[in-house]
Amino acid sequence: MSNAVLSTFPLGFPWQTQDPFLFCVYHLDHYPKGNGEMGPDASLEGRNLGNDFVLKDGWRMYHGQTVPGFPAHPHRGFETITIVNKGFCDHSDSLGAAGRFGEGDVQWMTAGRGVQHAEMFPLLQSERENTLELFQIWLNLPQKNKFVEPHFKMLWHEDIPIIRTENAQIKVIAGTYEATKAPDPAPDSWAADAANEIAIWNIHIDANTTFRLPIASDNVHRTLYFYEGDTIAIDGQEIQPNFGVQLNAFKEAVVQTGNQMAHLLILQGKPLNEPVAQYGPFVMNTQAEIQQAMQAYQLTQFGGWPWPHPDHVHAQEKGRFAKYPDGTLVEK
């Protein structure tokens, strides 16, 4: 085992993470043509609707009944970072905010003291298939920021730097890659302080070549997820696809690719080193705070649900947009 590689592990559902990250999941669904109502133009027979996580015919409905996705559900105490490489996501939340984003866009949402949101995957194309590829990452909030006001921010793909080298492409979603800085994250995020060295990089490395990851501080956690390709080697140690690697960020890691392009996600950051109490969509520091979160949601619904349906989707003809709680509208 090389000095850079600390351990390897198979990628399950969700993917294994390290502090300050709580959760990472990868969705790749080859949805069929849309039916004109943003659902699949295919039979839903045989699916466990409402909890359809089994890959059938190359796609899943998740918690959706007619449109795939995740109808209204609450969060408290952490942040969600949703990276949509292919396809689209429709966001609606209890603050009245909304958006449609995709094809490389990223949404950064701070749940803070509590928010409900829906994440639906509208099948907008009725003449061809609707492939969806996305990552959702949960980044913990430090104790002092657990009860900040909810906030969401769009990182439009036009504003996210992509570094193209001779043999690789690096999309800098969070943090700094060499001299290239990502767009600012949400203001109360652990990532907002550069000293925490948070990095989220999506890296594509050409076949039969080498790539060097830059060095970070020695107290930084760094995890590499190899989610597509045939094989890679890190400092000579062979890694199969659908495996993760915990790396020593203080040592340069040299990635050697095989006969196919390698697709990697890197999550990196200084740990919070705080106690974590989690119950489903609530992440606090103590079990008493989890009980309080559950009670607060039962009493307030975190502001209620201002949309006509829990699985709300926007009009099919809408393009990419974001409507913020103060009424500000951005259309792309």
Coordinates of C-alpha atoms in Angstrom, one line a residue:
M1 CA 0.0 0.0 0.0
S2 CA 1.4 3.4 -1.0
N3 CA 2.0 6.3 1.4
A4 CA -0.7 8.3 -0.2
V5 CA -3.4 5.6 0.0
L6 CA -4.7 5.1 3.6
S7 CA -7.5 2.7 2.8
T8 CA -10.0 1.6 0.0
F9 CA -13.6 0.7 0.2
P10 CA -16.5 -0.3 -2.1
L11 CA -19.0 2.4 -3.1
G12 CA -22.3 1.5 -1.6
F13 CA -25.5 3.5 -1.5
P14 CA -24.8 6.1 -0.1
W15 CA -21.0 6.4 -0.4
Q16 CA -18.8 6.4 2.7
T17 CA -17.6 9.8 3.8
Q18 CA -15.3 11.5 6.3
D19 CA -15.9 14.5 8.6
P20 CA -16.8 17.2 7.7
F21 CA -18.9 15.4 5.1
L22 CA -21.9 13.4 6.2
F23 CA -23.3 11.7 3.1
C24 CA -22.6 11.4 -0.6
V25 CA -24.8 9.7 -3.2
Y26 CA -24.5 9.3 -6.9
H27 CA -27.5 9.0 -9.1
L28 CA -27.3 7.8 -12.7
D29 CA -30.6 7.1 -14.3
H30 CA -31.2 6.6 -18.0
Y31 CA -34.8 7.7 -18.0
P32 CA -37.0 7.1 -21.1
K33 CA -38.7 9.7 -23.1
G34 CA -41.0 12.0 -21.1
N35 CA -44.8 11.5 -21.3
G36 CA -45.6 15.2 -21.7
E37 CA -46.4 15.6 -18.0
M38 CA -42.7 15.3 -17.0
G39 CA -43.0 11.6 -16.0
P40 CA -41.6 8.6 -17.8
D41 CA -43.3 7.4 -21.0
A42 CA -43.2 3.9 -19.7
S43 CA -45.1 1.5 -17.5
L44 CA -44.6 1.9 -13.7
E45 CA -45.9 -1.6 -13.1
G46 CA -43.7 -3.6 -10.8
R47 CA -42.1 -0.6 -9.1
N48 CA -42.4 0.0 -5.4
L49 CA -43.8 3.5 -6.0
G50 CA -42.9 5.9 -3.2
N51 CA -39.8 3.9 -2.4
D52 CA -38.4 2.8 -5.7
F53 CA -34.6 2.6 -5.3
V54 CA -34.1 -0.7 -7.3
L55 CA -32.5 -0.1 -10.7
K56 CA -35.1 -1.4 -13.2
D57 CA -34.7 -0.8 -16.9
G58 CA -31.9 1.6 -16.1
W59 CA -33.8 4.0 -13.9
R60 CA -35.6 4.6 -10.6
M61 CA -38.5 6.7 -9.4
Y62 CA -37.1 7.2 -5.9
H63 CA -39.9 8.6 -3.7
G64 CA -41.8 10.0 -6.7
Q65 CA -45.2 8.6 -7.8
T66 CA -45.5 10.2 -11.2
V67 CA -42.4 12.3 -11.6
P68 CA -39.1 10.8 -10.3
G69 CA -37.5 12.5 -7.4
F70 CA -37.8 13.4 -3.7
P71 CA -41.1 15.2 -2.7
A72 CA -41.2 17.6 0.2
H73 CA -39.0 16.5 3.1
P74 CA -37.3 18.4 5.9
H75 CA -33.6 19.1 6.8
R76 CA -31.9 20.8 9.8
G77 CA -28.4 21.3 10.9
F78 CA -26.3 20.8 7.7
E79 CA -26.0 21.7 4.0
T80 CA -26.9 19.9 0.8
I81 CA -24.7 20.4 -2.3
T82 CA -26.4 19.1 -5.4
I83 CA -24.3 18.7 -8.6
V84 CA -26.4 18.0 -11.7
N85 CA -24.1 16.9 -14.5
K86 CA -26.8 15.7 -16.8
G87 CA -30.6 16.3 -16.8
F88 CA -32.5 18.7 -14.5
C89 CA -33.6 19.1 -10.9
D90 CA -36.7 21.1 -9.9
H91 CA -36.3 22.7 -6.5
S92 CA -39.2 24.1 -4.4
D93 CA -39.0 24.9 -0.7
S94 CA -40.9 26.1 2.4
L95 CA -39.4 29.6 2.1
G96 CA -41.2 30.0 -1.3
A97 CA -37.9 29.7 -3.2
A98 CA -37.7 27.7 -6.4
G99 CA -35.5 26.8 -9.2
R100 CA -34.7 24.5 -12.2
F101 CA -31.1 23.7 -12.6
G102 CA -29.0 21.1 -14.5
E103 CA -26.5 20.4 -17.2
G104 CA -23.6 21.2 -14.9
D105 CA -25.3 23.6 -12.4
V106 CA -24.9 23.2 -8.6
Q107 CA -27.2 24.1 -5.8
W108 CA -25.8 24.9 -2.4
M109 CA -28.5 24.9 0.3
T110 CA -27.9 25.6 4.0
A111 CA -30.7 24.0 6.0
G112 CA -29.7 25.7 9.2
R113 CA -32.5 25.9 11.7
G114 CA -34.9 24.1 9.4
V115 CA -36.3 24.0 5.9
Q116 CA -38.5 21.7 3.7
H117 CA -37.7 21.2 0.1
A118 CA -38.6 19.0 -2.8
E119 CA -36.1 17.8 -5.4
M120 CA -37.8 16.4 -8.5
F121 CA -36.3 15.3 -11.8
P122 CA -38.6 16.4 -14.6
L123 CA -38.3 14.5 -17.8
L124 CA -38.5 17.4 -20.2
Q125 CA -37.6 15.7 -23.4
S126 CA -40.5 13.8 -25.1
E127 CA -38.6 12.9 -28.3
R128 CA -35.6 11.3 -26.7
E129 CA -34.3 9.8 -23.5
N130 CA -33.7 11.9 -20.4
T131 CA -30.4 10.8 -18.7
L132 CA -29.9 12.1 -15.2
E133 CA -26.5 12.2 -13.5
L134 CA -26.1 13.9 -10.2
F135 CA -24.2 13.9 -6.9
Q136 CA -25.8 15.0 -3.6
I137 CA -23.3 15.8 -0.8
W138 CA -24.2 16.6 2.8
L139 CA -21.7 18.9 4.4
N140 CA -22.0 19.3 8.2
L141 CA -22.5 22.7 9.8
P142 CA -20.4 23.6 12.9
Q143 CA -22.3 23.8 16.2
K144 CA -22.3 27.6 16.1
N145 CA -24.1 27.6 12.8
K146 CA -26.7 24.9 13.3
F147 CA -29.5 27.4 13.7
V148 CA -28.7 30.0 11.1
E149 CA -31.4 31.1 8.7
P150 CA -31.9 28.7 5.8
H151 CA -30.3 29.9 2.6
F152 CA -29.9 28.6 -0.9
K153 CA -27.5 29.7 -3.6
M154 CA -27.1 28.7 -7.3
L155 CA -23.6 28.0 -8.7
W156 CA -24.5 28.2 -12.4
H157 CA -22.3 26.1 -14.7
E158 CA -21.2 29.2 -16.6
D159 CA -19.6 30.5 -13.4
I160 CA -17.9 27.3 -12.2
P161 CA -14.3 27.1 -13.3
I162 CA -13.2 24.1 -15.4
I163 CA -9.4 23.7 -15.7
R164 CA -8.3 21.8 -18.8
T165 CA -4.8 20.4 -18.8
E166 CA -3.1 18.3 -21.4
N167 CA -4.7 15.1 -20.1
A168 CA -7.5 16.1 -17.6
Q169 CA -10.4 18.3 -16.9
I170 CA -11.0 19.5 -13.3
K171 CA -14.3 21.2 -12.4
V172 CA -13.7 23.3 -9.2
I173 CA -17.1 23.3 -7.4
A174 CA -15.7 24.2 -4.0
G175 CA -12.3 25.3 -2.8
T176 CA -9.2 26.2 -4.8
Y177 CA -7.4 24.0 -7.2
E178 CA -3.8 25.3 -7.6
A179 CA -4.5 29.0 -8.3
T180 CA -8.1 28.6 -9.5
K181 CA -10.8 29.4 -7.0
A182 CA -14.4 28.1 -7.0
P183 CA -17.4 30.4 -6.7
D184 CA -18.1 31.4 -3.1
P185 CA -20.1 28.9 -1.1
A186 CA -23.1 29.7 1.1
P187 CA -22.1 32.3 3.7
D188 CA -22.5 30.2 6.9
S189 CA -20.8 27.1 5.4
W190 CA -17.8 25.4 6.9
A191 CA -16.5 25.9 3.4
A192 CA -16.8 29.7 3.6
D193 CA -13.5 29.8 5.6
A194 CA -10.6 29.0 3.3
A195 CA -8.6 27.8 6.3
N196 CA -10.9 24.7 6.4
E197 CA -9.6 23.7 2.9
I198 CA -12.9 22.4 1.7
A199 CA -12.6 21.1 -1.8
I200 CA -15.2 19.5 -4.2
W201 CA -13.6 18.6 -7.5
N202 CA -15.1 16.5 -10.3
I203 CA -12.1 15.2 -12.3
H204 CA -12.0 13.4 -15.7
I205 CA -8.6 12.0 -16.7
D206 CA -7.8 10.7 -20.1
A207 CA -7.0 7.1 -20.7
N208 CA -3.4 5.8 -20.4
T209 CA -2.0 8.9 -18.7
T210 CA -1.0 10.2 -15.3
F211 CA -2.4 12.9 -13.1
R212 CA -1.1 14.4 -9.8
L213 CA -3.3 15.6 -7.0
P214 CA -1.9 18.7 -5.2
I215 CA -0.9 18.5 -1.6
A216 CA -3.1 19.9 1.2
S217 CA -2.5 20.2 4.9
D218 CA -1.7 17.2 7.1
N219 CA -4.9 17.5 9.1
V220 CA -7.2 17.5 6.1
H221 CA -9.4 14.6 5.2
R222 CA -9.4 13.7 1.5
T223 CA -11.5 11.0 -0.2
L224 CA -11.4 10.0 -3.8
Y225 CA -14.4 8.3 -5.4
F226 CA -13.7 6.4 -8.6
Y227 CA -17.2 6.1 -10.1
E228 CA -16.6 5.4 -13.8
G229 CA -13.7 3.9 -15.9
D230 CA -12.0 0.5 -16.1
T231 CA -9.1 0.8 -13.6
I232 CA -6.7 3.2 -12.1
A233 CA -3.5 2.9 -10.0
I234 CA -2.5 5.4 -7.3
D235 CA 1.2 5.3 -6.6
G236 CA 1.2 1.8 -8.1
Q237 CA -1.7 0.4 -6.1
E238 CA -4.5 -0.8 -8.4
I239 CA -8.0 0.6 -7.7
Q240 CA -11.1 -0.9 -9.3
P241 CA -14.1 1.3 -10.4
N242 CA -16.9 1.8 -7.9
F243 CA -14.3 2.0 -5.1
G244 CA -13.4 4.9 -2.8
V245 CA -10.0 5.8 -1.5
Q246 CA -9.1 7.6 1.7
L247 CA -5.9 9.5 0.8
N248 CA -3.2 11.2 2.9
A249 CA -3.8 14.8 1.7
F250 CA -0.3 15.8 2.8
K251 CA 1.3 13.4 0.3
E252 CA 1.1 13.9 -3.5
A253 CA -1.0 11.2 -5.1
V254 CA -0.2 10.1 -8.6
V255 CA -3.1 8.6 -10.5
Q256 CA -2.4 6.4 -13.5
T257 CA -5.4 5.6 -15.7
G258 CA -6.1 2.5 -17.7
N259 CA -7.6 2.1 -21.1
Q260 CA -10.6 4.2 -20.4
M261 CA -11.1 7.8 -19.2
A262 CA -11.3 7.8 -15.4
H263 CA -14.1 9.8 -13.7
L264 CA -13.4 10.9 -10.1
L265 CA -15.0 12.9 -7.4
I266 CA -12.8 14.4 -4.7
L267 CA -14.2 15.5 -1.3
Q268 CA -11.7 17.2 1.0
G269 CA -11.8 19.3 4.2
K270 CA -10.6 19.9 7.7
P271 CA -12.9 17.9 10.1
L272 CA -15.2 19.7 12.5
N273 CA -14.2 17.2 15.3
E274 CA -17.6 17.8 16.9
P275 CA -20.1 15.1 18.1
V276 CA -22.7 14.1 15.5
A277 CA -26.2 13.1 16.3
Q278 CA -28.2 12.1 13.3
Y279 CA -31.8 11.0 12.7
G280 CA -32.7 10.8 9.1
P281 CA -32.8 14.4 7.7
F282 CA -31.7 16.0 11.0
V283 CA -28.0 16.4 12.0
M284 CA -27.3 17.9 15.4
N285 CA -24.7 17.5 18.2
T286 CA -26.8 15.7 20.8
Q287 CA -29.8 13.3 20.9
A288 CA -31.7 16.0 22.9
E289 CA -31.3 18.4 19.9
I290 CA -32.6 15.7 17.6
Q291 CA -35.7 15.4 19.7
Q292 CA -36.1 19.2 19.6
A293 CA -35.7 19.1 15.8
M294 CA -38.4 16.5 15.5
Q295 CA -40.8 18.5 17.8
A296 CA -40.1 21.7 16.0
Y297 CA -40.9 20.1 12.6
Q298 CA -44.1 18.6 14.0
L299 CA -45.2 22.0 15.3
T300 CA -44.1 24.3 12.6
Q301 CA -43.4 22.2 9.5
F302 CA -40.4 24.6 9.1
G303 CA -42.7 27.2 7.7
G304 CA -45.2 25.0 6.0
W305 CA -45.5 24.1 2.3
P306 CA -46.6 26.9 0.0
W307 CA -46.8 24.7 -3.2
P308 CA -49.9 22.9 -4.5
H309 CA -48.2 19.4 -4.4
P310 CA -45.5 17.8 -2.3
D311 CA -43.9 16.7 -5.6
H312 CA -44.1 20.1 -7.2
V313 CA -42.5 20.6 -10.6
H314 CA -42.3 23.8 -12.6
A315 CA -43.9 24.3 -16.0
Q316 CA -42.4 22.1 -18.7
E317 CA -41.4 25.1 -20.9
K318 CA -39.5 26.8 -18.1
G319 CA -35.8 27.1 -18.6
R320 CA -33.1 27.2 -15.9
F321 CA -34.0 29.7 -13.2
A322 CA -33.8 30.5 -9.5
K323 CA -36.4 32.4 -7.5
Y324 CA -35.0 33.4 -4.1
P325 CA -37.1 33.9 -0.9
D326 CA -36.9 37.7 -1.3
G327 CA -38.5 37.5 -4.7
T328 CA -35.3 37.9 -6.7
L329 CA -35.6 36.0 -10.0
V330 CA -32.6 34.9 -12.1
E331 CA -33.2 33.2 -15.4
K332 CA -30.5 31.6 -17.5

